[in-house]
Short mmCIF file of C-alpha atoms and ligand atoms in Angstrom, two decimals:
data_model
loop_
_atom_site.label_atom_id
_atom_site.label_comp_id
_atom_site.label_asym_id
_atom_site.label_seq_id
_atom_site.Cartn_x
_atom_site.Cartn_y
_atom_site.Cartn_z
CA MET A 1 22.12 66.55 61.42
CA SER A 2 25.50 65.01 62.10
CA THR A 3 27.85 64.74 59.17
CA ILE A 4 28.46 61.02 59.55
CA TRP A 5 25.67 60.32 57.06
CA SER A 6 27.23 62.60 54.51
CA ARG A 7 28.72 60.73 51.66
CA THR A 8 32.44 61.35 51.46
CA SER A 9 32.89 59.74 48.07
CA GLY A 10 31.18 59.96 44.76
CA ARG A 11 31.92 63.52 43.68
CA ARG A 12 35.65 63.16 43.57
CA SER A 13 37.28 63.30 40.17
CA GLY A 14 40.71 61.79 40.85
CA GLY A 15 41.99 59.16 43.21
CA CYS A 16 40.40 56.10 41.67
CA LYS A 17 42.33 52.94 42.26
CA LEU A 18 42.45 50.45 39.46
CA ASP A 19 40.77 47.21 40.22
CA ASN A 20 42.73 44.09 39.44
CA GLY A 21 41.19 41.58 41.80
CA THR A 22 38.48 40.62 39.36
CA ALA A 23 39.90 37.45 37.85
CA MET A 24 41.00 36.08 41.22
CA MET A 25 37.69 36.88 42.74
CA HIS A 26 35.88 35.11 39.95
CA ALA A 27 37.62 31.84 40.64
CA GLY A 28 37.19 31.89 44.37
CA LEU A 29 33.89 33.56 45.08
CA CYS A 30 31.56 30.60 44.85
CA SER A 31 33.38 28.73 47.57
CA MET A 32 33.28 31.67 49.96
CA ASN A 33 30.50 32.65 52.34
CA ARG A 34 27.55 34.49 50.96
CA ILE A 35 27.43 38.25 51.31
CA TYR A 36 24.17 39.77 52.53
CA LEU A 37 23.62 43.29 51.22
CA ASP A 38 19.84 43.48 51.65
CA HIS A 39 19.52 44.81 55.21
CA ALA A 40 16.82 47.30 54.17
CA ALA A 41 14.57 44.31 53.36
CA THR A 42 15.30 42.55 56.63
CA THR A 43 18.22 42.00 58.99
CA PRO A 44 19.68 38.83 60.51
CA ILE A 45 18.47 38.05 64.05
CA LEU A 46 21.18 38.70 66.63
CA PRO A 47 22.13 35.65 68.74
CA GLU A 48 21.39 37.73 71.88
CA VAL A 49 17.87 38.39 70.57
CA CYS A 50 17.31 34.74 69.75
CA LYS A 51 18.49 33.76 73.25
CA ALA A 52 16.11 36.23 74.91
CA MET A 53 13.19 34.88 72.87
CA MET A 54 13.76 31.15 73.33
CA PRO A 55 12.19 30.70 76.80
CA HIS A 56 8.97 32.25 75.49
CA LEU A 57 8.84 29.70 72.69
CA SER A 58 9.07 26.84 75.19
CA ASP A 59 8.50 26.81 78.97
CA GLU A 60 7.40 30.42 79.44
CA TYR A 61 4.14 30.17 77.56
CA GLY A 62 1.89 32.22 79.84
CA ASN A 63 -0.66 34.69 78.49
CA PRO A 64 0.22 38.21 79.70
CA SER A 65 -3.47 38.86 80.38
CA SER A 66 -3.73 35.94 82.83
CA LEU A 67 -3.70 36.59 86.58
CA HIS A 68 -1.70 33.52 87.57
CA ALA A 69 2.07 33.24 87.98
CA GLN A 70 2.83 32.23 84.38
CA GLY A 71 0.68 35.08 83.13
CA ARG A 72 2.30 37.60 85.44
CA ARG A 73 5.77 36.53 84.30
CA ALA A 74 4.77 36.95 80.66
CA ARG A 75 3.28 40.37 81.42
CA GLU A 76 6.49 41.33 83.19
CA THR A 77 8.65 40.54 80.11
CA VAL A 78 6.33 42.50 77.83
CA GLU A 79 6.51 45.50 80.15
CA VAL A 80 10.30 45.28 80.45
CA ALA A 81 10.51 45.47 76.64
CA ARG A 82 8.10 48.39 76.62
CA ASP A 83 10.23 50.23 79.20
CA ILE A 84 13.46 49.66 77.26
CA ILE A 85 11.89 50.93 74.05
CA SER A 86 10.22 53.95 75.64
CA VAL A 87 13.53 55.08 77.15
CA PHE A 88 15.19 54.58 73.76
CA ILE A 89 12.88 57.05 71.98
CA GLU A 90 12.27 59.29 75.03
CA ALA A 91 8.58 58.40 75.29
CA ASN A 92 6.44 57.17 78.19
CA PRO A 93 5.88 53.40 78.34
CA GLY A 94 2.12 53.93 78.04
CA GLU A 95 2.63 55.59 74.67
CA ILE A 96 4.11 52.43 73.05
CA ILE A 97 1.62 50.05 71.41
CA PHE A 98 2.95 46.70 70.18
CA THR A 99 1.68 45.59 66.78
CA GLY A 100 2.33 42.87 64.22
CA GLY A 101 4.96 44.92 62.34
CA GLY A 102 5.66 48.14 60.50
CA SER A 103 2.87 47.71 57.94
CA GLU A 104 0.29 47.26 60.67
CA SER A 105 1.62 50.27 62.58
CA ASN A 106 1.35 52.45 59.47
CA ASN A 107 -2.19 51.19 58.83
CA LEU A 108 -3.19 51.90 62.43
CA ALA A 109 -1.65 55.38 62.40
CA ILE A 110 -3.31 56.45 59.15
CA LYS A 111 -6.66 54.69 59.16
CA GLY A 112 -6.96 54.97 62.95
CA THR A 113 -6.51 58.75 62.76
CA ALA A 114 -8.83 59.07 59.77
CA PHE A 115 -11.62 57.10 61.46
CA SER A 116 -11.16 58.98 64.70
CA LEU A 117 -11.06 62.51 63.24
CA ARG A 118 -13.44 62.13 60.31
CA GLY A 119 -15.88 64.48 62.03
CA ARG A 120 -13.23 67.20 61.88
CA GLY A 121 -12.12 66.81 58.27
CA ASN A 122 -11.30 64.43 55.45
CA HIS A 123 -7.92 65.65 54.20
CA ILE A 124 -4.63 63.78 54.64
CA ILE A 125 -1.20 64.91 53.50
CA THR A 126 1.55 62.43 52.72
CA THR A 127 4.44 62.21 50.23
CA ALA A 128 5.25 60.56 46.93
CA VAL A 129 8.03 58.46 48.49
CA GLU A 130 6.22 56.52 51.22
CA HIS A 131 6.31 52.80 51.91
CA HIS A 132 3.50 50.82 50.25
CA SER A 133 1.74 50.30 53.58
CA VAL A 134 1.29 54.08 53.85
CA ILE A 135 0.37 54.63 50.22
CA GLU A 136 -2.15 51.79 50.12
CA SER A 137 -3.74 52.89 53.41
CA CYS A 138 -4.20 56.34 51.87
CA ARG A 139 -5.58 54.88 48.63
CA PHE A 140 -8.07 52.86 50.65
CA LEU A 141 -9.17 56.00 52.51
CA GLU A 142 -9.58 57.79 49.16
CA SER A 143 -12.02 55.03 48.18
CA LEU A 144 -14.01 55.95 51.31
CA GLY A 145 -14.17 59.63 50.36
CA PHE A 146 -11.04 61.03 51.99
CA ASP A 147 -8.86 63.47 50.05
CA VAL A 148 -5.14 62.74 50.00
CA THR A 149 -2.40 65.12 48.87
CA TYR A 150 0.85 63.41 47.81
CA ILE A 151 3.69 65.95 48.19
CA GLY A 152 6.47 65.54 45.61
CA VAL A 153 10.20 65.51 46.31
CA ASP A 154 13.30 67.03 44.72
CA SER A 155 15.90 65.03 42.79
CA ALA A 156 17.55 63.94 46.07
CA GLY A 157 14.23 62.67 47.39
CA MET A 158 13.66 65.52 49.87
CA VAL A 159 10.28 66.94 50.83
CA ASP A 160 10.09 70.74 51.19
CA PRO A 161 8.49 71.46 54.60
CA ASP A 162 6.98 74.70 53.30
CA GLU A 163 5.17 72.78 50.60
CA VAL A 164 3.59 70.65 53.33
CA GLY A 165 2.57 73.86 55.12
CA ARG A 166 0.97 75.25 51.97
CA ALA A 167 -1.03 72.04 51.46
CA ILE A 168 -2.66 72.23 54.91
CA THR A 169 -6.34 73.25 54.87
CA ARG A 170 -9.03 73.54 57.54
CA LYS A 171 -9.97 69.96 56.72
CA THR A 172 -6.49 68.45 57.19
CA ILE A 173 -6.48 65.81 59.93
CA LEU A 174 -3.08 64.15 59.43
CA VAL A 175 0.37 64.64 57.94
CA SER A 176 2.32 61.40 57.38
CA VAL A 177 5.96 61.59 56.24
CA ILE A 178 8.48 58.76 56.04
CA HIS A 179 11.60 59.36 58.17
CA GLY A 180 14.31 57.42 56.30
CA ASN A 181 13.50 56.14 52.82
CA ASN A 182 13.84 52.38 52.33
CA GLU A 183 14.86 52.61 48.67
CA ILE A 184 17.19 55.59 48.40
CA GLY A 185 17.96 56.32 52.08
CA THR A 186 17.00 60.00 52.09
CA ILE A 187 16.16 61.28 55.58
CA GLN A 188 13.27 63.76 55.61
CA PRO A 189 13.19 66.99 57.66
CA VAL A 190 10.48 65.49 59.87
CA ALA A 191 11.06 67.86 62.82
CA GLU A 192 10.59 70.89 60.59
CA ILE A 193 7.49 69.43 58.96
CA ALA A 194 6.06 68.55 62.37
CA ARG A 195 6.68 72.07 63.68
CA ILE A 196 4.72 73.55 60.78
CA ALA A 197 1.86 71.03 60.88
CA ARG A 198 1.40 71.13 64.63
CA GLY A 199 1.34 74.92 64.40
CA TYR A 200 -1.97 74.36 62.61
CA GLY A 201 -3.03 71.74 65.16
CA VAL A 202 -2.58 68.88 62.68
CA PRO A 203 -1.17 65.61 64.10
CA VAL A 204 1.95 64.20 62.46
CA HIS A 205 2.91 60.57 61.82
CA THR A 206 6.31 59.32 60.70
CA ASP A 207 7.26 55.90 59.36
CA ALA A 208 10.59 55.49 61.16
CA VAL A 209 11.04 51.82 60.28
CA GLN A 210 14.39 52.43 58.55
CA THR A 211 15.80 54.89 61.10
CA PHE A 212 14.66 53.29 64.39
CA GLY A 213 17.73 51.68 65.96
CA HIS A 214 20.00 53.04 63.22
CA ILE A 215 20.25 56.75 63.99
CA PRO A 216 19.39 58.65 67.20
CA LEU A 217 15.67 59.22 67.47
CA SER A 218 13.60 61.10 70.02
CA VAL A 219 9.85 61.59 69.69
CA ASP A 220 10.11 65.02 71.31
CA ASP A 221 13.02 66.20 69.16
CA LEU A 222 11.05 65.11 66.10
CA GLY A 223 7.91 66.63 67.60
CA ILE A 224 5.67 63.99 66.08
CA ASP A 225 2.47 62.42 67.47
CA LEU A 226 2.73 58.97 65.90
CA LEU A 227 5.77 56.88 64.95
CA SER A 228 6.02 53.41 63.38
CA ALA A 229 8.87 50.93 63.84
CA THR A 230 9.43 47.21 63.33
CA ALA A 231 11.79 44.75 65.01
CA HIS A 232 13.05 42.89 61.94
CA LYS A 233 14.80 45.93 60.48
CA LEU A 234 17.00 46.21 63.57
CA TYR A 235 18.17 42.62 64.06
CA GLY A 236 15.00 41.48 65.83
CA PRO A 237 12.25 39.05 64.83
CA LYS A 238 9.72 39.49 62.02
CA GLY A 239 6.06 40.11 62.83
CA THR A 240 6.56 42.47 65.78
CA GLY A 241 6.31 46.22 65.48
CA LEU A 242 5.20 49.23 67.44
CA LEU A 243 3.26 52.41 67.11
CA TYR A 244 4.21 55.29 69.37
CA ILE A 245 1.02 57.20 70.14
CA ARG A 246 1.64 60.50 71.93
CA SER A 247 -0.57 60.71 74.99
CA GLY A 248 -3.86 62.40 74.07
CA THR A 249 -3.69 61.59 70.34
CA ALA A 250 -7.01 60.46 68.88
CA ILE A 251 -6.78 56.99 67.29
CA GLU A 252 -9.51 54.47 66.50
CA PRO A 253 -8.36 50.86 66.87
CA LEU A 254 -8.40 48.65 63.77
CA ILE A 255 -8.43 45.33 65.62
CA HIS A 256 -11.28 45.04 68.10
CA GLY A 257 -11.49 42.38 70.77
CA GLY A 258 -9.86 42.13 74.18
CA GLY A 259 -8.56 45.23 75.88
CA GLN A 260 -4.86 44.60 75.23
CA GLU A 261 -2.54 47.51 74.53
CA THR A 262 -4.87 49.98 76.27
CA HIS A 263 -7.62 49.06 73.77
CA PHE A 264 -5.56 50.27 70.80
CA ARG A 265 -4.79 46.74 69.57
CA ALA A 266 -6.67 43.62 70.64
CA GLY A 267 -5.08 40.18 70.57
CA THR A 268 -2.86 38.10 72.81
CA HIS A 269 0.64 39.59 72.88
CA ASN A 270 3.42 38.07 70.80
CA VAL A 271 5.48 37.63 73.95
CA ALA A 272 8.53 36.10 72.26
CA GLY A 273 8.51 38.72 69.51
CA ILE A 274 8.10 41.63 71.90
CA THR A 275 10.87 40.28 74.14
CA GLY A 276 13.14 39.98 71.10
CA PHE A 277 12.23 43.51 70.04
CA GLY A 278 13.23 44.85 73.46
CA ARG A 279 16.54 42.98 73.39
CA ALA A 280 17.25 44.22 69.84
CA VAL A 281 16.67 47.81 70.96
CA GLU A 282 18.91 47.29 73.97
CA MET A 283 21.67 46.02 71.66
CA ALA A 284 21.14 48.91 69.23
CA SER A 285 21.31 51.59 71.91
CA GLY A 286 24.73 50.34 72.99
CA MET A 287 26.32 50.38 69.54
CA MET A 288 24.20 52.57 67.26
CA ASP A 289 26.49 55.61 67.04
CA GLU A 290 29.65 53.63 66.41
CA GLU A 291 27.94 51.27 64.00
CA SER A 292 26.27 53.95 61.91
CA GLU A 293 29.64 55.63 61.48
CA ARG A 294 31.34 52.36 60.56
CA ILE A 295 28.59 51.39 58.14
CA ALA A 296 28.58 54.87 56.54
CA ARG A 297 32.32 54.51 55.93
CA LEU A 298 31.80 51.12 54.27
CA ARG A 299 28.97 52.61 52.20
CA ASP A 300 31.25 55.41 51.01
CA SER A 301 34.03 53.01 50.19
CA LEU A 302 31.67 50.83 48.14
CA ILE A 303 30.22 53.89 46.35
CA GLU A 304 33.72 55.05 45.46
CA ARG A 305 34.71 51.65 44.11
CA ILE A 306 31.52 51.39 42.07
CA LEU A 307 31.79 54.88 40.57
CA CYS A 308 35.45 54.38 39.71
CA ASN A 309 35.28 50.89 38.31
CA VAL A 310 31.71 50.25 37.21
CA GLY A 311 30.10 53.64 36.61
CA GLY A 312 26.47 54.52 37.13
CA VAL A 313 24.63 57.06 39.24
CA ILE A 314 23.98 57.03 42.99
CA ASN A 315 20.43 58.04 44.00
CA GLY A 316 19.48 59.82 47.19
CA HIS A 317 20.75 62.74 49.24
CA GLU A 318 24.48 63.23 49.61
CA HIS A 319 24.37 64.54 53.19
CA ARG A 320 21.08 63.29 54.57
CA GLY A 321 21.11 59.59 53.78
CA LEU A 322 20.79 56.43 55.86
CA PRO A 323 24.27 55.04 56.64
CA GLY A 324 23.60 51.64 55.05
CA ILE A 325 21.70 52.28 51.82
CA ILE A 326 23.11 52.58 48.32
CA SER A 327 20.73 53.03 45.40
CA LEU A 328 22.65 52.54 42.16
CA THR A 329 21.38 53.16 38.63
CA ILE A 330 23.45 51.60 35.85
CA PRO A 331 21.85 52.74 32.58
CA GLY A 332 21.37 49.95 30.06
CA ILE A 333 21.46 47.17 32.66
CA ASP A 334 18.38 45.21 33.66
CA ALA A 335 18.29 45.37 37.47
CA ASP A 336 16.60 41.98 37.90
CA ALA A 337 19.21 40.31 35.68
CA LEU A 338 21.95 41.96 37.74
CA VAL A 339 20.40 40.87 41.04
CA ILE A 340 20.16 37.28 39.78
CA ALA A 341 23.74 37.33 38.45
CA LEU A 342 25.02 38.69 41.77
CA ASP A 343 23.01 36.07 43.65
CA ARG A 344 24.76 33.37 41.62
CA MET A 345 28.05 34.91 42.72
CA GLY A 346 26.93 34.69 46.34
CA ILE A 347 25.77 38.26 46.84
CA ALA A 348 22.24 39.13 47.99
CA CYS A 349 20.87 42.54 47.08
CA SER A 350 17.63 43.79 45.56
CA SER A 351 16.08 45.67 42.70
CA GLY A 352 13.66 48.14 44.25
CA ALA A 353 11.98 47.36 47.56
CA ALA A 354 11.53 43.74 48.63
CA CYS A 355 7.75 43.86 48.55
CA MET A 356 7.66 44.91 44.93
CA SER A 357 10.44 42.92 43.31
CA SER A 358 7.87 40.71 41.62
CA ASN A 359 5.94 43.79 40.53
CA PHE A 360 6.28 44.91 36.93
CA GLU A 361 5.84 48.60 37.73
CA PRO A 362 8.99 50.70 38.21
CA SER A 363 9.56 52.05 41.71
CA HIS A 364 7.38 55.06 42.61
CA VAL A 365 10.26 56.44 44.69
CA LEU A 366 12.70 56.42 41.77
CA THR A 367 10.17 57.98 39.41
CA ALA A 368 9.38 60.60 42.09
CA ILE A 369 13.03 61.73 42.10
CA GLY A 370 12.93 62.08 38.33
CA ARG A 371 14.36 58.80 37.12
CA SER A 372 12.76 57.51 33.92
CA ARG A 373 10.98 54.14 33.86
CA GLU A 374 14.02 52.70 32.08
CA GLU A 375 16.42 54.10 34.67
CA ALA A 376 14.21 52.81 37.49
CA LYS A 377 14.41 49.33 35.99
CA SER A 378 18.19 49.69 35.85
CA THR A 379 18.48 50.39 39.58
CA ILE A 380 19.65 48.08 42.33
CA ARG A 381 19.78 48.62 46.08
CA LEU A 382 22.74 47.47 48.14
CA SER A 383 22.01 47.80 51.85
CA LEU A 384 24.78 47.29 54.41
CA GLY A 385 24.45 46.27 58.04
CA ARG A 386 26.13 45.25 61.26
CA ASP A 387 27.54 42.04 59.78
CA THR A 388 29.02 43.82 56.74
CA ASN A 389 32.81 44.10 56.69
CA HIS A 390 35.46 45.59 54.45
CA GLY A 391 36.31 42.30 52.76
CA GLU A 392 32.70 41.93 51.68
CA ILE A 393 32.70 45.44 50.22
CA GLU A 394 35.77 44.53 48.14
CA ARG A 395 34.21 41.29 46.96
CA ALA A 396 30.90 42.97 46.11
CA SER A 397 32.59 45.65 44.07
CA ASP A 398 34.78 43.07 42.33
CA ALA A 399 31.67 41.08 41.46
CA LEU A 400 30.00 44.16 39.97
CA VAL A 401 33.14 44.93 37.97
CA ALA A 402 33.08 41.39 36.59
CA ILE A 403 29.39 41.11 35.82
CA VAL A 404 28.24 44.55 34.60
CA PRO A 405 30.21 44.58 31.31
CA LYS A 406 28.85 41.12 30.51
CA LEU A 407 25.26 42.23 31.09
CA ARG A 408 25.90 45.37 29.03
CA LYS A 409 27.00 43.17 26.13
CA PHE A 410 23.71 41.27 26.25
CA ALA A 411 21.54 44.33 26.77
CA PRO A 412 19.07 44.78 23.90
C1 LIG B 1 9.98 47.31 55.97
C2 LIG B 1 9.27 48.61 56.01
C3 LIG B 1 7.94 48.69 56.45
C4 LIG B 1 7.10 47.46 56.77
O1 LIG B 1 7.47 46.84 57.94
P1 LIG B 1 7.01 45.30 58.15
O2 LIG B 1 7.35 45.01 59.57
O3 LIG B 1 7.81 44.50 57.18
O4 LIG B 1 5.54 45.24 57.88
C5 LIG B 1 7.34 49.94 56.52
N1 LIG B 1 8.04 51.05 56.20
C6 LIG B 1 9.32 51.01 55.77
C7 LIG B 1 10.02 52.28 55.45
C8 LIG B 1 9.96 49.78 55.65
O5 LIG B 1 11.23 49.76 55.21
#
């Protein structure tokens, strides 16, 4: 793994610069542009992506399954997107199935495998730090009589590949491991896990929603059989995702109907969404390396400012983390109160994952890495992206410096 995802700040003892921009910032912030630090929840749509989609929301309305000229043109755009994406992850175009997003792809990978291989066994292995769409698919399968093993993680959020190996039995039909974690950013040793599992003939799925388009990714280097991604986490539209299905992998469709997507997923294609997805991947492949380095530097700069001037603990792995994600625990602070206070100051971030912010339960990922319920409820996520710049990092850290002591004062 390249070192660009290693955090360069956070463990240093000296070198903190005193922060004196707070008062100035306080006066001016409200009139300035808002700062978006919630890219792990969703990303802005690139203008290039929007432009590529527009014709398919107006004149180019053909159904890709139709034989006539409009239909053939629509089919052509879908296949162009499929080609771009397959090159990007070093797959064959026929191995890419378009879906309605990352949650659907995860459901199809897990339930589709379970339904297809239930004659062979009923055991599934996953981890304690998966996205809800993986966990809830597994819980549903448990209600149907499947056995699911949830492998724990260390304090940095890492799965031990050998522990996955030890959990495999004759009845194991699938291993599903998240690639990059959406809450704490930890990147799992998926290639190593896949090598072990496939040694036993067990297919491997990875939820690569947070890594796809952000760090280099090849289905053969990872050695996986199934991979989920979604367009809206890489500056594309919401509601369009994909499942990579390695040729020969057994999967039962979840949506029956027409024969679209080689019978793996019925339904008329979301032509605009798929076109936007292809364009977003094209844009990512041209700038991914540079951008992940730039974003990792901004992340490190923000971490350093926070640790020097605000305090708290950074969650996740120091060397194997997504470039854009900061998970910050500030003991004694209510994360929701902090998110709301920051929002008032023009800064968007989140407490926990987007889909559970209204949920009373503390994050399962934070408790899996050993944080207490209290600490989990004192944790915010700041996620940086392509539109993040240095000035925003300064303003965000200034805002935290201004607001955290106030919230501490009111803490019960
Ligand atoms: C966002 C996300 C998903 C869900 O993708 P949707 O397209 O929003 O359904 C799945 N897994 C991870 C890790 C995510 O961050």
